[in-house]
Tab-separated table of C-alpha atoms in Angstrom:
chain	number	residue	atom	x	y	z
A	1	MET	CA	-0.085	-12.962	2.978
A	2	ASN	CA	1.248	-15.231	0.288
A	3	LYS	CA	1.821	-18.915	0.449
A	4	ARG	CA	5.242	-18.463	1.841
A	5	GLY	CA	3.964	-16.332	4.819
A	6	LYS	CA	5.335	-13.095	3.392
A	7	LEU	CA	3.239	-9.848	3.010
A	8	THR	CA	2.678	-8.896	-0.626
A	9	LEU	CA	1.872	-5.226	-1.333
A	10	ASN	CA	-0.358	-5.158	-4.420
A	11	LYS	CA	-2.130	-1.760	-4.228
A	12	THR	CA	-1.969	1.521	-2.353
A	13	ARG	CA	-4.227	4.580	-2.417
A	14	PHE	CA	-3.339	8.064	-1.271
A	15	GLN	CA	-4.903	11.465	-1.299
A	16	SER	CA	-1.470	13.157	-1.654
A	17	PHE	CA	1.891	11.976	-2.825
A	18	GLY	CA	5.119	12.425	-0.785
A	19	ALA	CA	7.453	10.823	1.792
A	20	GLY	CA	6.717	7.111	2.543
A	21	VAL	CA	4.764	6.541	-0.740
A	22	SER	CA	6.116	3.867	-3.044
A	23	PRO	CA	8.302	5.437	-5.760
A	24	TYR	CA	6.551	6.536	-8.891
A	25	GLY	CA	7.122	4.235	-11.879
A	26	ARG	CA	6.452	0.899	-10.073
A	27	GLY	CA	3.315	-0.880	-11.099
A	28	THR	CA	0.431	0.987	-12.650
A	29	THR	CA	-0.450	4.606	-11.518
A	30	SER	CA	-3.995	5.978	-11.913
A	31	ILE	CA	-6.345	8.435	-10.385
A	32	GLU	CA	-9.615	6.999	-8.996
A	33	ASP	CA	-12.223	9.039	-7.055
A	34	GLY	CA	-9.606	11.704	-6.234
A	35	TYR	CA	-7.013	9.195	-4.964
A	36	ILE	CA	-3.642	8.417	-6.407
A	37	VAL	CA	-3.648	4.651	-6.882
A	38	LEU	CA	-0.596	2.490	-7.306
A	39	SER	CA	-1.616	-1.042	-8.337
A	40	GLU	CA	0.158	-4.188	-9.681
A	41	LEU	CA	3.024	-3.621	-7.241
A	42	ASN	CA	3.580	-7.265	-6.205
A	43	GLU	CA	6.240	-6.276	-3.737
A	44	SER	CA	7.000	-9.005	-1.076
A	45	PHE	CA	8.221	-8.395	2.538
A	46	ASP	CA	9.274	-10.765	5.364
A	47	SER	CA	7.995	-8.070	7.788
A	48	TYR	CA	6.680	-4.556	7.487
A	49	GLN	CA	7.278	-1.538	9.835
A	50	TRP	CA	4.705	1.077	9.500
A	51	PHE	CA	4.859	4.748	10.553
A	52	HIS	CA	2.173	7.282	9.766
A	53	SER	CA	1.219	10.744	10.795
A	54	HIS	CA	-1.241	10.976	13.636
A	55	ASP	CA	-3.266	13.261	11.385
A	56	ALA	CA	-3.504	10.698	8.686
A	57	THR	CA	-6.428	8.119	8.396
A	58	PHE	CA	-5.743	4.836	7.017
A	59	THR	CA	-7.185	1.398	6.259
A	60	TRP	CA	-5.153	-1.771	6.207
A	61	TYR	CA	-6.394	-4.875	4.297
A	62	VAL	CA	-4.867	-8.289	4.582
A	63	ASN	CA	-6.233	-10.892	2.011
A	64	GLU	CA	-9.005	-8.351	1.220
A	65	THR	CA	-10.109	-8.268	4.840
A	66	CYS	CA	-10.186	-4.940	6.660
């Protein structure tokens, strides 16, 4: 969370790219250890609604804490 209490999305990592992934062209895109990494996004949200596949595994970090 930032100083204003908003969530700020800075970085995402995915093994595949498709629906629900931040649009290509924002921030910096790279490949790291077989993952597609979008970094330097700096997108702020008052709230965040999250939906994911029951087959997908994920890790959520807030202020670098899992």
